[in-house]
CSV table of C-alpha atoms in Angstrom, one decimal:
chain,number,residue,atom,x,y,z
C,819,MET,CA,89.5,108.5,114.7
C,820,GLU,CA,86.4,108.9,116.6
C,821,THR,CA,84.6,106.2,118.0
C,822,LEU,CA,80.7,106.7,117.7
C,823,ASP,CA,79.1,103.4,118.6
C,824,LYS,CA,80.3,100.1,119.3
C,825,LEU,CA,81.4,99.1,115.6
C,826,GLU,CA,80.8,102.6,114.0
C,827,ARG,CA,84.0,105.0,113.5
C,828,ARG,CA,84.4,108.5,111.8
C,829,ILE,CA,87.2,109.6,110.2
C,830,THR,CA,88.0,113.4,109.1
C,831,LEU,CA,89.5,113.6,105.8
C,832,THR,CA,91.5,117.0,104.7
C,833,LEU,CA,92.5,117.4,101.0
C,834,SER,CA,94.3,120.1,99.4
C,835,ALA,CA,91.8,122.2,97.1
C,836,GLU,CA,94.8,123.5,95.0
C,837,GLU,CA,96.0,119.3,94.6
C,838,ILE,CA,92.3,118.6,93.8
C,839,LYS,CA,92.3,121.6,91.3
C,840,ASN,CA,95.5,120.7,89.3
C,841,GLU,CA,94.2,117.2,89.0
C,842,VAL,CA,91.1,118.3,87.3
C,843,GLU,CA,93.1,120.7,85.1
C,844,THR,CA,95.4,117.5,84.1
C,845,ARG,CA,92.7,115.4,83.5
C,846,LEU,CA,90.8,117.9,81.3
C,847,LYS,CA,93.8,118.7,79.2
C,848,LYS,CA,94.5,114.6,78.6
C,849,LEU,CA,90.7,114.5,77.7
C,850,ALA,CA,91.3,117.5,75.0
C,851,ARG,CA,93.8,115.3,73.2
C,852,THR,CA,90.7,113.0,71.8
C,853,VAL,CA,87.5,114.9,72.6
C,854,LYS,CA,85.4,115.7,69.6
C,855,ALA,CA,83.2,118.8,69.0
C,856,ASP,CA,81.2,120.2,66.0
C,857,GLY,CA,83.3,123.0,64.5
C,858,PHE,CA,86.8,121.8,65.5
C,859,ARG,CA,89.1,119.1,64.6
C,860,PRO,CA,89.7,116.2,66.8
C,861,GLY,CA,92.3,117.2,69.5
C,862,LYS,CA,91.9,121.1,68.5
C,863,VAL,CA,89.0,122.0,71.1
C,864,PRO,CA,89.8,125.0,73.0
C,865,MET,CA,90.0,124.0,76.9
C,866,ASN,CA,87.1,126.6,77.7
C,867,VAL,CA,84.7,124.4,75.9
C,868,VAL,CA,86.1,121.2,77.2
C,869,ALA,CA,85.9,122.4,80.9
C,870,GLN,CA,82.2,123.6,80.4
C,871,ARG,CA,81.1,120.3,78.5
C,872,TYR,CA,83.0,117.8,81.1
C,873,GLY,CA,84.2,119.9,83.8
C,874,PHE,CA,81.5,118.7,86.4
C,875,SER,CA,82.1,115.0,85.8
C,876,VAL,CA,86.0,115.2,85.7
C,877,GLN,CA,85.6,116.9,89.0
C,878,TYR,CA,83.2,114.4,90.3
C,879,GLU,CA,85.5,111.8,89.5
C,880,VAL,CA,88.7,113.3,91.0
C,881,MET,CA,86.9,113.9,94.3
C,882,ASN,CA,85.8,110.4,94.1
C,883,ASP,CA,89.3,109.0,93.5
C,884,LYS,CA,91.4,111.5,96.0
C,885,VAL,CA,88.5,110.9,99.0
C,886,GLY,CA,88.5,107.2,98.2
C,887,ALA,CA,92.6,107.2,98.4
C,888,ALA,CA,92.5,109.6,101.2
C,889,PHE,CA,90.3,107.2,103.3
C,890,ALA,CA,92.0,104.0,102.2
C,891,GLN,CA,95.2,105.5,103.7
C,892,ALA,CA,93.9,106.6,107.0
C,893,ALA,CA,92.0,103.4,107.4
C,894,GLY,CA,95.3,101.6,106.8
C,895,GLU,CA,97.3,103.9,109.1
C,896,ALA,CA,94.6,103.5,111.8
C,897,GLN,CA,94.9,99.5,111.6
C,898,VAL,CA,91.1,99.0,111.0
C,899,ARG,CA,89.3,96.5,109.0
C,900,VAL,CA,86.4,98.6,107.2
C,901,ALA,CA,83.2,96.6,106.9
C,902,GLY,CA,80.7,97.8,104.2
C,903,THR,CA,81.2,101.2,102.4
C,904,PRO,CA,81.8,104.6,104.2
C,905,ARG,CA,79.2,107.3,104.5
C,906,ILE,CA,81.3,110.3,103.3
C,907,SER,CA,79.8,113.8,103.6
C,908,GLU,CA,81.6,117.3,103.1
C,909,LYS,CA,82.3,119.8,105.8
C,910,GLU,CA,81.5,123.3,105.7
C,911,ASP,CA,83.9,124.7,108.1
C,912,ALA,CA,87.2,123.7,106.3
C,913,ALA,CA,90.0,126.1,106.5
C,914,GLU,CA,90.7,128.2,103.5
C,915,GLY,CA,92.4,126.4,100.6
C,916,GLN,CA,91.4,122.8,102.0
C,917,LEU,CA,88.5,120.3,101.5
C,918,GLN,CA,87.3,118.5,104.7
C,919,PHE,CA,85.0,115.3,104.6
C,920,ASP,CA,83.8,113.2,107.5
C,921,ALA,CA,83.6,109.4,106.5
C,922,VAL,CA,81.2,107.2,108.6
C,923,PHE,CA,81.8,103.6,108.5
C,924,GLU,CA,81.7,100.5,110.6
C,925,VAL,CA,84.6,98.1,111.6
C,926,TYR,CA,85.0,94.2,111.8
C,927,PRO,CA,84.2,93.0,115.3
C,928,GLU,CA,86.7,91.0,117.6
C,929,VAL,CA,85.3,87.7,117.0
C,930,VAL,CA,85.1,85.7,120.3
C,931,ILE,CA,84.6,82.2,120.3
C,932,GLY,CA,83.7,80.3,123.6
C,933,ASP,CA,85.1,77.3,124.9
C,934,LEU,CA,84.3,74.4,122.4
C,935,THR,CA,85.2,71.8,124.7
C,936,ALA,CA,82.1,72.6,126.6
C,937,VAL,CA,79.7,72.6,123.4
C,938,GLU,CA,77.3,69.6,123.4
C,939,ILE,CA,76.2,68.2,119.9
C,940,GLU,CA,74.5,65.4,118.6
C,941,ARG,CA,76.1,63.7,115.7
C,942,ALA,CA,73.8,61.7,113.4
C,943,SER,CA,75.0,58.3,111.5
C,944,ALA,CA,72.9,56.2,109.1
C,945,GLU,CA,73.4,52.9,107.4
C,946,VAL,CA,71.4,51.8,104.0
C,947,ASN,CA,69.9,48.4,104.9
C,948,ASP,CA,67.8,46.1,102.9
C,949,ALA,CA,64.7,47.5,103.5
C,950,ALA,CA,65.6,50.9,102.2
C,951,ILE,CA,66.9,49.0,98.5
C,952,ASP,CA,63.5,47.2,98.7
C,953,ARG,CA,61.4,50.4,98.4
C,954,THR,CA,63.9,52.1,96.3
C,955,LEU,CA,62.9,49.0,93.8
C,956,ASP,CA,59.4,49.7,94.3
C,957,ILE,CA,59.8,53.3,93.4
C,958,LEU,CA,61.6,52.2,90.1
C,959,ARG,CA,58.7,49.6,89.4
C,960,LYS,CA,56.2,52.3,89.9
C,961,GLN,CA,58.2,54.6,87.5
C,962,ARG,CA,57.7,51.9,84.7
C,963,ARG,CA,54.4,50.7,85.6
C,964,THR,CA,51.6,50.2,83.1
C,965,PHE,CA,47.7,50.3,83.6
C,966,THR,CA,44.9,48.0,81.8
C,967,GLU,CA,41.4,48.8,82.4
C,968,ARG,CA,39.1,46.6,85.0
C,969,VAL,CA,36.8,44.3,84.1
C,970,ALA,CA,33.3,46.0,84.2
C,971,GLY,CA,31.8,45.5,87.7
C,972,GLU,CA,35.2,45.9,89.5
C,973,GLU,CA,35.6,48.2,92.5
C,974,ALA,CA,38.3,51.0,92.3
C,975,THR,CA,40.9,50.2,94.9
C,976,ASP,CA,44.1,51.8,96.2
C,977,GLY,CA,46.9,51.8,93.4
C,978,ASP,CA,44.3,52.0,90.5
C,979,ARG,CA,44.0,54.7,88.3
C,980,VAL,CA,40.4,56.5,88.0
C,981,THR,CA,39.3,58.8,85.6
C,982,ILE,CA,36.3,60.8,86.8
C,983,ASP,CA,34.0,64.0,86.5
C,984,PHE,CA,33.4,66.1,89.2
C,985,ASP,CA,31.5,69.0,90.2
C,986,GLY,CA,31.6,70.6,93.5
C,987,SER,CA,29.4,73.5,95.2
C,988,ILE,CA,29.7,75.4,98.6
C,989,ASP,CA,26.1,76.7,99.5
C,990,GLY,CA,24.8,76.0,96.2
C,991,GLU,CA,27.3,78.2,94.5
C,992,ARG,CA,30.2,76.8,92.2
C,993,PHE,CA,33.7,77.7,92.9
C,994,GLU,CA,36.8,78.2,91.1
C,995,GLY,CA,38.9,75.1,90.6
C,996,GLY,CA,35.8,72.9,92.0
C,997,LYS,CA,34.8,71.4,88.2
C,998,ALA,CA,36.8,69.1,86.3
C,999,GLU,CA,36.1,66.5,83.4
C,1000,ASP,CA,38.2,63.4,82.6
C,1001,PHE,CA,40.3,63.9,85.6
C,1002,GLN,CA,42.9,61.2,86.5
C,1003,PHE,CA,44.8,60.4,89.6
C,1004,LEU,CA,46.0,57.4,91.4
C,1005,LEU,CA,43.9,56.2,94.5
C,1006,GLY,CA,45.9,56.1,97.6
C,1007,GLU,CA,48.9,58.4,96.5
C,1008,GLY,CA,47.5,61.3,98.5
C,1009,ARG,CA,47.3,63.6,95.7
C,1010,MET,CA,43.5,64.5,96.5
C,1011,LEU,CA,42.0,64.7,100.0
C,1012,GLU,CA,41.4,62.1,101.8
C,1013,ALA,CA,37.7,62.6,102.1
C,1014,PHE,CA,37.8,62.8,98.3
C,1015,GLU,CA,39.7,59.4,97.6
C,1016,LYS,CA,37.4,57.7,100.3
C,1017,ALA,CA,34.6,58.8,98.4
C,1018,VAL,CA,35.8,57.3,95.2
C,1019,ARG,CA,37.5,54.2,96.6
C,1020,GLY,CA,34.8,51.2,95.8
C,1021,MET,CA,33.2,52.9,93.1
C,1022,LYS,CA,32.7,51.1,89.9
C,1023,ALA,CA,32.6,52.4,86.4
C,1024,GLY,CA,29.8,54.4,85.4
C,1025,GLU,CA,28.6,54.9,89.1
C,1026,SER,CA,28.0,58.7,90.3
C,1027,LYS,CA,27.8,59.8,94.0
C,1028,THR,CA,27.2,62.8,96.0
C,1029,PHE,CA,29.3,63.1,99.2
C,1030,PRO,CA,30.2,66.3,101.4
C,1031,LEU,CA,33.6,67.3,101.8
C,1032,LYS,CA,35.3,69.8,104.3
C,1033,PHE,CA,38.4,71.7,103.3
C,1034,PRO,CA,41.0,72.0,105.7
C,1035,ASP,CA,41.6,75.2,107.3
C,1036,ASP,CA,45.1,75.5,105.9
C,1037,TYR,CA,43.9,74.7,102.7
C,1038,HIS,CA,46.1,76.5,100.1
C,1039,GLY,CA,43.1,77.4,98.4
C,1040,SER,CA,42.2,80.4,100.8
C,1041,ASP,CA,38.3,80.9,99.1
C,1042,VAL,CA,37.3,77.5,100.2
C,1043,ALA,CA,39.7,76.9,103.2
C,1044,GLY,CA,37.6,75.6,106.6
C,1045,LYS,CA,34.5,75.3,104.3
C,1046,GLU,CA,32.2,72.7,103.4
C,1047,ALA,CA,31.3,71.8,99.8
C,1048,ASP,CA,29.2,69.2,98.2
C,1049,PHE,CA,30.7,66.8,95.2
C,1050,LEU,CA,29.4,65.2,92.6
C,1051,VAL,CA,31.5,62.6,91.4
C,1052,THR,CA,31.1,60.3,88.1
C,1053,LEU,CA,33.6,57.4,87.9
C,1054,LYS,CA,34.1,57.0,83.8
C,1055,LYS,CA,37.0,54.5,84.2
C,1056,VAL,CA,39.0,52.5,86.5
C,1057,GLU,CA,42.5,51.2,85.6
C,1058,GLN,CA,44.7,48.7,87.4
C,1059,GLN,CA,48.2,49.0,87.6
C,1060,ASN,CA,50.8,46.5,86.6
C,1061,LEU,CA,54.1,46.4,88.2
C,1062,PRO,CA,57.0,45.1,86.4
C,1063,VAL,CA,58.8,41.9,87.8
C,1064,VAL,CA,62.3,42.6,89.3
C,1065,ASP,CA,64.3,40.1,87.2
C,1066,ASP,CA,67.4,40.4,85.1
C,1067,ALA,CA,65.7,42.0,82.2
C,1068,PHE,CA,64.3,44.7,84.4
C,1069,ALA,CA,67.7,45.4,85.7
C,1070,GLU,CA,69.0,45.7,82.1
C,1071,SER,CA,66.5,48.2,81.3
C,1072,LEU,CA,68.0,50.2,83.8
C,1073,GLY,CA,71.1,50.0,82.4
C,1074,ILE,CA,72.6,47.2,84.5
C,1075,THR,CA,74.7,45.3,82.2
C,1076,GLU,CA,76.3,42.8,84.4
C,1077,GLY,CA,75.5,41.1,87.5
C,1078,GLY,CA,71.5,40.9,86.7
C,1079,VAL,CA,69.2,41.6,90.0
C,1080,GLU,CA,72.0,41.4,92.5
C,1081,GLY,CA,74.0,44.4,90.2
C,1082,LEU,CA,70.8,46.5,90.6
C,1083,ARG,CA,70.8,45.7,93.9
C,1084,ALA,CA,74.6,46.9,94.4
C,1085,ASP,CA,73.8,49.9,92.1
C,1086,ILE,CA,71.2,51.0,94.1
C,1087,ARG,CA,73.2,50.4,97.7
C,1088,LYS,CA,76.1,52.6,96.2
C,1089,ASN,CA,73.9,55.3,95.3
C,1090,LEU,CA,71.8,55.4,98.5
C,1091,GLU,CA,75.1,55.2,100.3
C,1092,ARG,CA,76.3,58.3,98.7
C,1093,GLU,CA,73.2,60.0,99.5
C,1094,VAL,CA,73.1,58.9,103.0
C,1095,LYS,CA,76.6,60.5,103.3
C,1096,PHE,CA,75.6,64.0,102.2
C,1097,ARG,CA,72.3,63.9,104.3
C,1098,VAL,CA,74.5,63.0,107.3
C,1099,ALA,CA,77.1,65.4,106.6
C,1100,ALA,CA,74.5,68.3,106.2
C,1101,ARG,CA,72.9,67.5,109.3
C,1102,ASN,CA,75.8,67.2,111.5
C,1103,LYS,CA,77.2,70.5,109.8
C,1104,GLN,CA,73.7,72.1,110.6
C,1105,ALA,CA,74.1,70.8,114.5
C,1106,VAL,CA,77.7,72.3,114.4
C,1107,MET,CA,76.5,75.7,113.2
C,1108,ASP,CA,74.0,76.0,115.7
C,1109,ALA,CA,76.6,75.3,118.1
C,1110,ILE,CA,79.1,77.7,116.9
C,1111,GLU,CA,76.4,80.6,116.9
C,1112,LYS,CA,75.8,79.6,120.5
C,1113,ALA,CA,79.4,79.7,121.5
C,1114,VAL,CA,80.4,83.1,120.0
C,1115,THR,CA,79.7,86.9,121.5
C,1116,PHE,CA,80.2,89.8,119.1
C,1117,ASP,CA,78.3,92.8,117.7
C,1118,LEU,CA,77.5,92.9,114.1
C,1119,PRO,CA,78.4,95.2,111.4
C,1120,LYS,CA,74.8,96.6,110.4
C,1121,ALA,CA,76.4,97.5,106.7
C,1122,LEU,CA,77.3,93.4,106.6
C,1123,VAL,CA,73.7,92.5,107.7
C,1124,ASP,CA,72.2,95.0,105.2
C,1125,ALA,CA,74.2,93.8,102.5
C,1126,GLU,CA,73.2,90.0,103.3
C,1127,VAL,CA,69.5,91.2,103.3
C,1128,GLU,CA,69.4,92.8,99.9
C,1129,ARG,CA,70.9,89.4,98.6
C,1130,LEU,CA,68.2,87.3,100.1
C,1131,VAL,CA,65.5,90.0,98.8
C,1132,ALA,CA,67.2,89.4,95.3
C,1133,ASN,CA,67.4,85.8,95.6
C,1134,ALA,CA,63.6,85.8,96.5
C,1135,ARG,CA,62.8,88.0,93.8
C,1136,ALA,CA,64.8,85.7,91.1
C,1137,ASP,CA,63.0,82.6,92.5
C,1138,LEU,CA,59.5,84.1,92.1
C,1139,LYS,CA,60.5,85.1,88.6
C,1140,GLN,CA,61.7,81.6,87.8
C,1141,ARG,CA,58.3,80.4,89.1
C,1142,GLY,CA,56.9,82.8,86.2
C,1143,ILE,CA,55.1,85.2,88.8
C,1144,LYS,CA,54.1,88.3,86.9
C,1145,ASP,CA,56.0,91.5,87.9
C,1146,ALA,CA,58.2,89.6,90.2
C,1147,ASP,CA,60.9,92.2,90.4
C,1148,LYS,CA,58.2,94.8,91.6
C,1149,ALA,CA,56.7,92.0,94.3
C,1150,PRO,CA,56.4,93.5,97.7
C,1151,ILE,CA,59.1,91.5,99.6
C,1152,PRO,CA,59.6,93.2,103.2
C,1153,ALA,CA,63.4,93.2,103.9
C,1154,GLU,CA,62.7,92.9,107.8
C,1155,MET,CA,61.5,89.1,107.0
C,1156,PHE,CA,65.1,88.2,106.1
C,1157,THR,CA,66.8,90.2,109.3
C,1158,ALA,CA,67.2,86.9,111.5
C,1159,GLN,CA,68.5,85.0,108.6
C,1160,ALA,CA,70.7,87.4,107.5
C,1161,GLU,CA,72.1,88.0,111.3
C,1162,ARG,CA,72.6,84.3,111.5
C,1163,ARG,CA,74.6,84.0,108.1
C,1164,VAL,CA,76.7,87.0,108.8
C,1165,ARG,CA,77.5,85.5,112.3
C,1166,LEU,CA,78.3,82.2,110.9
C,1167,GLY,CA,80.6,83.4,108.3
C,1168,LEU,CA,82.4,85.9,110.7
C,1169,SER,CA,82.6,82.8,113.2
C,1170,LEU,CA,84.0,80.5,110.5
C,1171,ALA,CA,86.5,83.1,109.1
C,1172,GLU,CA,88.0,83.2,112.6
C,1173,LEU,CA,87.9,79.6,113.2
C,1174,VAL,CA,89.7,78.7,109.8
C,1175,ARG,CA,92.3,81.5,110.3
C,1176,ALA,CA,93.0,80.2,114.0
C,1177,ASN,CA,93.3,76.6,113.3
C,1178,ALA,CA,94.5,76.4,109.8
C,1179,LEU,CA,91.5,74.8,108.5
C,1180,SER,CA,91.5,76.1,104.6
C,1181,ALA,CA,90.7,73.8,101.9
C,1182,THR,CA,93.6,71.8,100.4
C,1183,PRO,CA,94.2,71.2,96.7
C,1184,ASP,CA,93.6,67.5,97.5
C,1185,GLN,CA,90.5,68.2,99.5
C,1186,LEU,CA,88.9,70.2,96.6
C,1187,ARG,CA,89.9,67.5,94.1
C,1188,ALA,CA,88.7,64.8,96.4
C,1189,HIS,CA,85.2,66.2,96.8
C,1190,ILE,CA,84.7,67.1,93.1
C,1191,GLU,CA,85.5,63.3,92.1
C,1192,GLU,CA,83.0,62.1,94.9
C,1193,MET,CA,80.3,64.4,93.6
C,1194,ALA,CA,81.1,63.3,89.9
C,1195,GLN,CA,80.4,59.7,90.5
C,1196,SER,CA,76.8,59.9,90.8
C,1197,TYR,CA,77.1,61.2,86.8
C,1198,GLU,CA,77.5,58.9,83.8
C,1199,ARG,CA,80.7,60.9,82.8
C,1200,PRO,CA,82.5,61.6,85.8
C,1201,GLN,CA,85.6,63.2,83.9
C,1202,ASP,CA,83.4,65.8,82.4
C,1203,VAL,CA,82.1,66.9,85.5
C,1204,ILE,CA,85.3,67.1,87.0
C,1205,ALA,CA,86.5,69.3,84.2
C,1206,TRP,CA,83.5,71.4,84.4
C,1207,TYR,CA,84.3,72.2,88.0
C,1208,MET,CA,88.0,72.7,87.6
C,1209,GLY,CA,87.6,75.1,84.8
C,1210,ASP,CA,85.7,77.8,86.5
C,1211,GLN,CA,87.2,79.8,89.1
C,1212,GLN,CA,83.6,80.7,90.7
C,1213,ARG,CA,82.3,77.1,90.9
C,1214,MET,CA,85.6,76.2,92.5
C,1215,ALA,CA,85.4,78.8,94.9
C,1216,GLU,CA,81.8,77.1,95.7
C,1217,VAL,CA,83.4,73.8,96.0
C,1218,GLU,CA,86.0,75.3,98.6
C,1219,ALA,CA,83.2,77.1,100.7
C,1220,VAL,CA,81.8,73.6,101.4
C,1221,VAL,CA,85.1,71.7,102.0
C,1222,ILE,CA,86.0,74.8,104.5
C,1223,GLU,CA,82.6,74.1,106.1
C,1224,ALA,CA,83.4,70.4,106.2
C,1225,ASN,CA,86.8,71.1,107.9
C,1226,VAL,CA,85.2,73.4,110.4
C,1227,THR,CA,82.6,70.7,111.3
C,1228,ASP,CA,85.1,68.0,111.6
C,1229,PHE,CA,87.3,70.6,113.7
C,1230,VAL,CA,84.3,71.3,116.2
C,1231,LEU,CA,83.4,67.8,116.5
C,1232,GLY,CA,86.6,66.9,117.6
C,1233,GLN,CA,86.7,69.6,120.3
C,1234,ALA,CA,82.9,69.3,121.7
C,1235,LYS,CA,81.2,67.0,123.9
C,1236,VAL,CA,79.6,64.6,121.1
C,1237,THR,CA,76.9,62.3,121.6
C,1238,ASP,CA,76.4,59.5,118.8
C,1239,LYS,CA,72.8,58.7,117.7
C,1240,VAL,CA,72.2,56.2,114.8
C,1241,LEU,CA,69.1,57.4,112.7
C,1242,GLY,CA,66.7,55.2,110.8
C,1243,PHE,CA,67.0,55.4,107.0
C,1244,ASP,CA,63.4,56.5,106.9
C,1245,GLU,CA,64.1,59.3,109.5
C,1246,LEU,CA,67.1,60.6,107.9
C,1247,MET,CA,65.6,60.6,104.5
C,1248,GLY,CA,62.6,62.4,105.8
C,1249,ALA,CA,64.6,65.4,107.6
């Protein structure tokens, strides 16, 4: 075995041409027992006909099998962990009666993880307070609000639903998306540009107004970004919102059968605490992963990085297809835009594998069960969710990966220099 680069190796494989020939003949004879050909009964096709028709494919199959087996044996004897698929090329100067191949491949690096006790990590925590519960109640009320038309002459204000016609132009020319009829939106909720909402706010049903509006430089419509338009808007209807009262009937409408309003608040607290727990865990895991990446030093196998890039590109195409993008499979997606992300994933994957191996951090059956049960609590039929996970190996593998990452996170936080930071509820949820 030769070392070509830091992780790149080359092994020369030597095979017996006679052994290859004999194996090809053996397989062709076996194939001849069942092969069919016009003018011959099954199993009675002459060997020269079988060889002419199937010889090339059988030769290719035998060569693949023999070279693969020889490479696996050589790599095993050399005690190397092969990263990716080797590149095989036949040599022309082999001795008579022999076939020789060069197998060029990469090996896994020796993962060196630095002193974790010197790593500094900020560990987040957060609590659910009454203000968070009140804010959630407001959201639930808005989801069930109704609207009634305002008395003629009343001005549109924040919270009102307005129905408008608008017509915009830039330098006297209309533009795509600049005109609509019977368009509805809620004032004050940020769906429209602030200048547009400001112009409509205070108008009365039946009124029209012309006003200028400058589109932001980063506006999603590139044709109008950074340009100034003139809009004519006509307010056709103003409706005020009616929010339901938070009482026992409201709680019952949300599925709370016992406890009334207090039962509803307790249920909201329970759900928010579950969400906070997951978000805090995700934030702390991210901090730990960042710390691990800084603490490790080793070269990355290009084969693993390339494979991860391909996977990320495939995911990007699948996402475009799901969004309804036409010809998503042919969309030009530069692979290099995923290189840094792929390198991070490979580096962390190898690092986590070493930490798990060296510190016995594998997921236990009890941990897997506990994690699934916790996730299932947010569903109406938890037992069905538990059975859904437990009955599928791929889903269980995904759960196992999450639990292992949690084990690694707890282990590293137990080793590192940790600074605790209490986050406000809004800060956490907006993160």
